[in-house]
mmCIF file of C-alpha atoms in Angstrom:
data_model
loop_
_atom_site.group_PDB
_atom_site.id
_atom_site.type_symbol
_atom_site.label_atom_id
_atom_site.label_comp_id
_atom_site.label_asym_id
_atom_site.label_seq_id
_atom_site.Cartn_x
_atom_site.Cartn_y
_atom_site.Cartn_z
ATOM 1 C CA MET A 1 22.834 94.435 -57.988
ATOM 2 C CA LEU A 2 24.974 91.402 -57.139
ATOM 3 C CA VAL A 3 28.657 91.415 -58.112
ATOM 4 C CA VAL A 4 30.669 88.271 -57.365
ATOM 5 C CA VAL A 5 34.452 88.523 -57.112
ATOM 6 C CA ALA A 6 36.489 85.322 -57.164
ATOM 7 C CA SER A 7 39.692 83.649 -58.331
ATOM 8 C CA ALA A 8 40.387 80.332 -60.005
ATOM 9 C CA SER A 9 43.623 79.470 -58.233
ATOM 10 C CA GLY A 10 46.122 80.721 -55.696
ATOM 11 C CA ALA A 11 45.798 84.128 -54.035
ATOM 12 C CA PRO A 12 45.931 86.884 -56.669
ATOM 13 C CA GLY A 13 43.985 89.389 -54.535
ATOM 14 C CA ALA A 14 40.287 88.566 -54.905
ATOM 15 C CA SER A 15 39.466 89.587 -51.321
ATOM 16 C CA THR A 16 41.372 92.851 -51.718
ATOM 17 C CA ALA A 17 39.576 93.599 -54.998
ATOM 18 C CA ALA A 18 36.163 92.798 -53.519
ATOM 19 C CA LEU A 19 36.725 95.125 -50.558
ATOM 20 C CA GLY A 20 37.961 97.880 -52.844
ATOM 21 C CA LEU A 21 35.049 97.574 -55.262
ATOM 22 C CA ALA A 22 32.529 97.750 -52.435
ATOM 23 C CA ALA A 23 34.285 100.682 -50.738
ATOM 24 C CA LEU A 24 34.674 102.669 -53.965
ATOM 25 C CA TRP A 25 31.267 101.986 -55.493
ATOM 26 C CA PRO A 26 29.935 105.211 -57.023
ATOM 27 C CA GLY A 27 27.342 107.123 -55.048
ATOM 28 C CA ARG A 28 27.577 105.126 -51.851
ATOM 29 C CA PRO A 29 29.564 102.057 -50.747
ATOM 30 C CA GLY A 30 28.220 98.625 -51.503
ATOM 31 C CA LEU A 31 27.825 95.867 -48.927
ATOM 32 C CA LEU A 32 30.743 93.433 -48.804
ATOM 33 C CA VAL A 33 29.583 89.847 -48.226
ATOM 34 C CA GLU A 34 32.340 87.388 -47.423
ATOM 35 C CA ALA A 35 31.057 84.234 -49.136
ATOM 36 C CA ASP A 36 34.325 82.300 -49.302
ATOM 37 C CA PRO A 37 33.622 78.642 -48.465
ATOM 38 C CA THR A 38 37.242 78.112 -47.382
ATOM 39 C CA GLY A 39 36.815 80.655 -44.573
ATOM 40 C CA GLY A 40 36.690 84.403 -44.099
ATOM 41 C CA VAL A 41 39.585 86.786 -43.418
ATOM 42 C CA VAL A 42 37.922 90.164 -42.907
ATOM 43 C CA ALA A 43 37.167 89.659 -39.195
ATOM 44 C CA ALA A 44 40.788 88.752 -38.468
ATOM 45 C CA ARG A 45 42.217 91.541 -40.620
ATOM 46 C CA PHE A 46 40.106 94.297 -39.076
ATOM 47 C CA GLY A 47 39.738 93.009 -35.527
ATOM 48 C CA LEU A 48 36.033 92.163 -35.736
ATOM 49 C CA ALA A 49 34.022 89.439 -34.056
ATOM 50 C CA GLN A 50 32.907 86.613 -36.357
ATOM 51 C CA GLU A 51 29.311 87.198 -35.302
ATOM 52 C CA PRO A 52 27.068 88.725 -36.353
ATOM 53 C CA GLY A 53 27.911 87.637 -39.850
ATOM 54 C CA LEU A 54 27.384 85.106 -42.610
ATOM 55 C CA ALA A 55 26.708 82.157 -40.306
ATOM 56 C CA SER A 56 23.868 83.918 -38.482
ATOM 57 C CA LEU A 57 22.328 85.065 -41.785
ATOM 58 C CA ALA A 58 22.521 81.509 -43.135
ATOM 59 C CA ALA A 59 20.901 80.145 -39.975
ATOM 60 C CA ALA A 60 18.024 82.622 -40.319
ATOM 61 C CA ALA A 61 17.615 81.839 -44.025
ATOM 62 C CA ARG A 62 17.702 78.101 -43.358
ATOM 63 C CA HIS A 63 14.767 78.389 -40.977
ATOM 64 C CA GLY A 64 12.854 80.984 -42.961
ATOM 65 C CA GLY A 65 13.488 83.730 -40.435
ATOM 66 C CA HIS A 66 15.306 86.226 -42.663
ATOM 67 C CA ALA A 67 13.100 89.229 -43.437
ATOM 68 C CA GLY A 68 15.363 90.808 -46.057
ATOM 69 C CA GLY A 69 17.317 93.410 -44.109
ATOM 70 C CA ALA A 70 21.076 93.350 -43.613
ATOM 71 C CA ALA A 71 21.225 95.376 -40.378
ATOM 72 C CA PRO A 72 21.193 92.478 -37.876
ATOM 73 C CA TYR A 73 24.121 90.764 -39.579
ATOM 74 C CA VAL A 74 26.581 93.481 -40.626
ATOM 75 C CA GLN A 75 29.532 95.192 -38.983
ATOM 76 C CA GLN A 76 31.571 98.215 -40.054
ATOM 77 C CA ILE A 77 35.281 98.482 -40.823
ATOM 78 C CA PRO A 78 37.408 101.664 -40.754
ATOM 79 C CA LEU A 79 37.000 102.145 -44.512
ATOM 80 C CA GLY A 80 33.451 103.276 -43.795
ATOM 81 C CA LEU A 81 32.241 100.041 -45.331
ATOM 82 C CA HIS A 82 29.603 97.682 -43.979
ATOM 83 C CA VAL A 83 30.623 94.036 -44.160
ATOM 84 C CA LEU A 84 28.976 90.706 -43.563
ATOM 85 C CA VAL A 85 31.920 88.659 -42.345
ATOM 86 C CA GLY A 86 32.396 84.973 -43.014
ATOM 87 C CA PRO A 87 33.404 82.511 -40.304
ATOM 88 C CA GLY A 88 37.085 81.675 -40.179
ATOM 89 C CA ALA A 89 36.544 77.929 -39.949
ATOM 90 C CA ALA A 90 36.262 76.353 -43.404
ATOM 91 C CA GLU A 91 33.634 73.789 -42.404
ATOM 92 C CA THR A 92 31.345 76.436 -40.915
ATOM 93 C CA ALA A 93 31.952 78.798 -43.815
ATOM 94 C CA ALA A 94 31.222 76.140 -46.435
ATOM 95 C CA GLY A 95 27.945 75.249 -44.742
ATOM 96 C CA ALA A 96 26.812 78.871 -44.543
ATOM 97 C CA VAL A 97 27.797 79.611 -48.145
ATOM 98 C CA SER A 98 26.009 76.470 -49.330
ATOM 99 C CA VAL A 99 22.755 77.571 -47.662
ATOM 100 C CA LEU A 100 22.919 81.091 -49.095
ATOM 101 C CA SER A 101 24.048 79.884 -52.504
ATOM 102 C CA GLY A 102 20.798 77.923 -52.633
ATOM 103 C CA GLN A 103 18.894 81.141 -51.863
ATOM 104 C CA PRO A 104 20.856 83.772 -53.818
ATOM 105 C CA ASP A 105 17.953 86.212 -53.693
ATOM 106 C CA VAL A 106 18.524 86.473 -49.932
ATOM 107 C CA VAL A 107 22.046 87.749 -50.603
ATOM 108 C CA ALA A 108 21.051 90.006 -53.502
ATOM 109 C CA ARG A 109 18.337 91.707 -51.415
ATOM 110 C CA LEU A 110 20.645 92.628 -48.551
ATOM 111 C CA ALA A 111 21.524 96.001 -50.104
ATOM 112 C CA PRO A 112 21.116 97.898 -53.384
ATOM 113 C CA VAL A 113 24.675 96.811 -54.278
ATOM 114 C CA VAL A 114 26.174 93.617 -52.875
ATOM 115 C CA VAL A 115 29.772 92.645 -53.615
ATOM 116 C CA ALA A 116 30.302 88.997 -52.697
ATOM 117 C CA ASP A 117 33.804 87.621 -52.219
ATOM 118 C CA ALA A 118 33.472 83.980 -53.293
ATOM 119 C CA GLY A 119 37.153 83.130 -52.811
ATOM 120 C CA ARG A 120 38.736 80.431 -54.928
ATOM 121 C CA LEU A 121 36.320 78.700 -57.298
ATOM 122 C CA TYR A 122 37.221 75.049 -57.003
ATOM 123 C CA ALA A 123 35.167 72.237 -58.565
ATOM 124 C CA ALA A 124 31.667 72.028 -57.044
ATOM 125 C CA SER A 125 32.275 75.141 -54.918
ATOM 126 C CA PRO A 126 29.349 75.862 -52.584
ATOM 127 C CA ALA A 127 29.376 79.417 -53.997
ATOM 128 C CA SER A 128 28.236 78.255 -57.452
ATOM 129 C CA GLY A 129 24.646 79.370 -56.905
ATOM 130 C CA LEU A 130 25.793 82.948 -56.370
ATOM 131 C CA LEU A 131 27.602 82.878 -59.711
ATOM 132 C CA ARG A 132 24.447 81.836 -61.532
ATOM 133 C CA SER A 133 22.527 84.786 -60.079
ATOM 134 C CA ALA A 134 25.260 87.420 -60.365
ATOM 135 C CA ASP A 135 24.847 90.527 -62.488
ATOM 136 C CA ALA A 136 28.626 90.453 -62.971
ATOM 137 C CA VAL A 137 31.398 87.995 -62.094
ATOM 138 C CA VAL A 138 34.883 89.478 -61.739
ATOM 139 C CA LEU A 139 37.630 86.855 -61.884
ATOM 140 C CA VAL A 140 40.810 88.205 -60.350
ATOM 141 C CA ALA A 141 43.765 86.537 -62.052
ATOM 142 C CA SER A 142 47.513 86.771 -62.038
ATOM 143 C CA GLY A 143 48.936 87.577 -65.450
ATOM 144 C CA SER A 144 51.597 84.877 -65.208
ATOM 145 C CA THR A 145 51.747 82.120 -67.814
ATOM 146 C CA GLU A 146 51.124 79.321 -65.333
ATOM 147 C CA TYR A 147 48.103 81.065 -63.815
ATOM 148 C CA LEU A 148 46.567 81.802 -67.208
ATOM 149 C CA ASP A 149 47.145 78.173 -68.237
ATOM 150 C CA HIS A 150 45.290 77.017 -65.139
ATOM 151 C CA LEU A 151 42.493 79.511 -65.673
ATOM 152 C CA ASP A 152 42.102 78.302 -69.261
ATOM 153 C CA THR A 153 41.342 74.790 -67.984
ATOM 154 C CA ARG A 154 38.789 76.121 -65.472
ATOM 155 C CA LEU A 155 36.857 78.446 -67.758
ATOM 156 C CA PRO A 156 34.573 75.821 -69.370
ATOM 157 C CA ALA A 157 33.167 74.907 -65.952
ATOM 158 C CA LEU A 158 32.833 78.580 -65.003
ATOM 159 C CA ARG A 159 31.032 79.376 -68.252
ATOM 160 C CA ALA A 160 28.594 76.558 -67.507
ATOM 161 C CA THR A 161 27.879 78.105 -64.102
ATOM 162 C CA ALA A 162 27.733 81.839 -64.776
ATOM 163 C CA ARG A 163 26.380 83.612 -67.824
ATOM 164 C CA PRO A 164 29.389 84.062 -70.157
ATOM 165 C CA ASP A 165 28.438 87.633 -71.046
ATOM 166 C CA ARG A 166 28.623 88.575 -67.371
ATOM 167 C CA VAL A 167 32.140 87.290 -66.716
ATOM 168 C CA GLY A 168 35.280 89.414 -66.979
ATOM 169 C CA LEU A 169 38.868 89.397 -65.757
ATOM 170 C CA ALA A 170 40.783 91.735 -63.478
ATOM 171 C CA ILE A 171 44.480 91.053 -64.021
ATOM 172 C CA SER A 172 46.492 91.529 -60.845
ATOM 173 C CA GLY A 173 50.070 92.784 -60.970
ATOM 174 C CA ARG A 174 52.510 92.730 -63.849
ATOM 175 C CA SER A 175 51.953 90.549 -66.894
ATOM 176 C CA ALA A 176 54.037 89.750 -69.928
ATOM 177 C CA TYR A 177 50.822 89.821 -71.968
ATOM 178 C CA THR A 178 48.607 92.701 -73.050
ATOM 179 C CA PRO A 179 44.909 92.698 -72.119
ATOM 180 C CA GLN A 180 44.098 92.023 -75.776
ATOM 181 C CA GLU A 181 46.386 88.982 -75.818
ATOM 182 C CA ILE A 182 44.835 87.604 -72.637
ATOM 183 C CA SER A 183 41.293 88.165 -73.907
ATOM 184 C CA GLY A 184 42.140 86.581 -77.242
ATOM 185 C CA ARG A 185 43.650 83.550 -75.601
ATOM 186 C CA LEU A 186 40.935 82.941 -72.998
ATOM 187 C CA GLY A 187 37.885 84.293 -74.781
ATOM 188 C CA VAL A 188 37.016 86.429 -71.745
ATOM 189 C CA PRO A 189 37.276 90.235 -71.696
ATOM 190 C CA VAL A 190 39.808 91.938 -69.451
ATOM 191 C CA TRP A 191 37.797 94.493 -67.518
ATOM 192 C CA ALA A 192 40.640 95.909 -65.434
ATOM 193 C CA GLN A 193 44.324 95.708 -64.604
ATOM 194 C CA LEU A 194 45.073 96.044 -60.901
ATOM 195 C CA PRO A 195 48.540 97.417 -60.263
ATOM 196 C CA THR A 196 50.854 96.223 -57.531
ATOM 197 C CA ASP A 197 50.312 98.855 -54.854
ATOM 198 C CA ARG A 198 51.696 98.228 -51.376
ATOM 199 C CA TRP A 199 49.827 101.098 -49.723
ATOM 200 C CA GLY A 200 46.452 100.597 -51.361
ATOM 201 C CA ALA A 201 46.546 96.846 -50.769
ATOM 202 C CA GLY A 202 47.780 97.381 -47.207
ATOM 203 C CA VAL A 203 44.786 99.541 -46.306
ATOM 204 C CA LEU A 204 42.368 97.030 -47.832
ATOM 205 C CA ALA A 205 44.076 94.246 -45.867
ATOM 206 C CA GLY A 206 43.785 96.149 -42.582
ATOM 207 C CA ARG A 207 47.559 96.583 -42.217
ATOM 208 C CA MET A 208 47.648 100.340 -42.891
ATOM 209 C CA THR A 209 45.336 103.296 -42.416
ATOM 210 C CA GLY A 210 44.759 106.686 -43.991
ATOM 211 C CA GLN A 211 42.071 108.290 -46.137
ATOM 212 C CA ALA A 212 44.565 109.140 -48.878
ATOM 213 C CA TRP A 213 44.557 105.488 -49.992
ATOM 214 C CA THR A 214 41.658 106.400 -52.287
ATOM 215 C CA ARG A 215 44.189 108.258 -54.455
ATOM 216 C CA THR A 216 46.480 105.258 -54.892
ATOM 217 C CA ARG A 217 46.799 103.592 -58.283
ATOM 218 C CA LEU A 218 45.029 100.475 -57.017
ATOM 219 C CA ALA A 219 42.098 102.550 -55.783
ATOM 220 C CA GLN A 220 41.921 104.388 -59.123
ATOM 221 C CA ALA A 221 41.760 101.094 -61.015
ATOM 222 C CA LEU A 222 39.091 99.656 -58.708
ATOM 223 C CA ARG A 223 37.060 102.866 -58.846
ATOM 224 C CA ALA A 224 37.084 102.761 -62.654
ATOM 225 C CA LEU A 225 35.961 99.139 -62.638
ATOM 226 C CA ALA A 226 33.199 99.869 -60.102
ATOM 227 C CA ALA A 227 31.965 102.785 -62.209
ATOM 228 C CA SER A 228 31.848 100.603 -65.330
ATOM 229 C CA LEU A 229 29.938 97.871 -63.522
ATOM 230 C CA ALA A 230 27.510 100.363 -62.005
ATOM 231 C CA ALA A 231 26.864 102.021 -65.364
ATOM 232 C CA GLY A 232 25.806 98.933 -67.229
ATOM 233 C CA GLY A 233 25.909 95.840 -65.085
ATOM 234 C CA GLN A 234 29.148 94.934 -66.820
ATOM 235 C CA PRO A 235 31.814 97.073 -68.482
ATOM 236 C CA ALA A 236 31.046 97.811 -72.114
ATOM 237 C CA ARG A 237 34.784 97.796 -72.686
ATOM 238 C CA ALA A 238 37.851 97.170 -70.584
ATOM 239 C CA ALA A 239 38.417 99.782 -67.885
ATOM 240 C CA LEU A 240 42.163 99.516 -67.613
ATOM 241 C CA GLU A 241 44.762 100.937 -65.306
ATOM 242 C CA VAL A 242 48.163 99.733 -66.537
ATOM 243 C CA ALA A 243 50.142 97.964 -63.842
ATOM 244 C CA ARG A 244 53.759 99.092 -63.673
#
């Protein structure tokens, strides 16, 4: 199963959500693939080397040398999660993502569950090929008026790239609008609300540690979303944790 997590603008927490979804996937953790063409952050946040990672996988795929296993390319972070880190340099990252986006089956076959962080989806993003092949696309969005206005202008292009019935929103932080109002306005279901949670977000950003983070409100919301995605490829209805 391939789940792509992305944003349309700014930094509403797509990388944090992708890490959390992979770490809290039911049964066993998924594989986090950092497929952000503007550059990866996981290596810097968790003190990892940038290789092995996305660039070496892309090089193998480019030359037909990838045999389907993830082991040569992954590293592990303290969350108990295996990650395929993206290069920090945007030019290198964009090239690697472009190669793998053209061969999305290579990414999807890396593990039974792959959560790909595609970063910000700008026009003609090299990650577009991953969206077309995704079983679910989670757009992490701020609930502010200006962000929703911007997202509204981007949705036609996103719908042309990914299957509309596989796209849903995860609203990050407080919003003046209810999930029903946001869905009605944008024509996209709200699958989750991700509360502002300093501790939970801090652990997922590598700034804090502690196993008890899995009981935070952010972790509860991400676990509910992961369970819904795992159960049916996409949530049958919104799995909401109200942000307060």
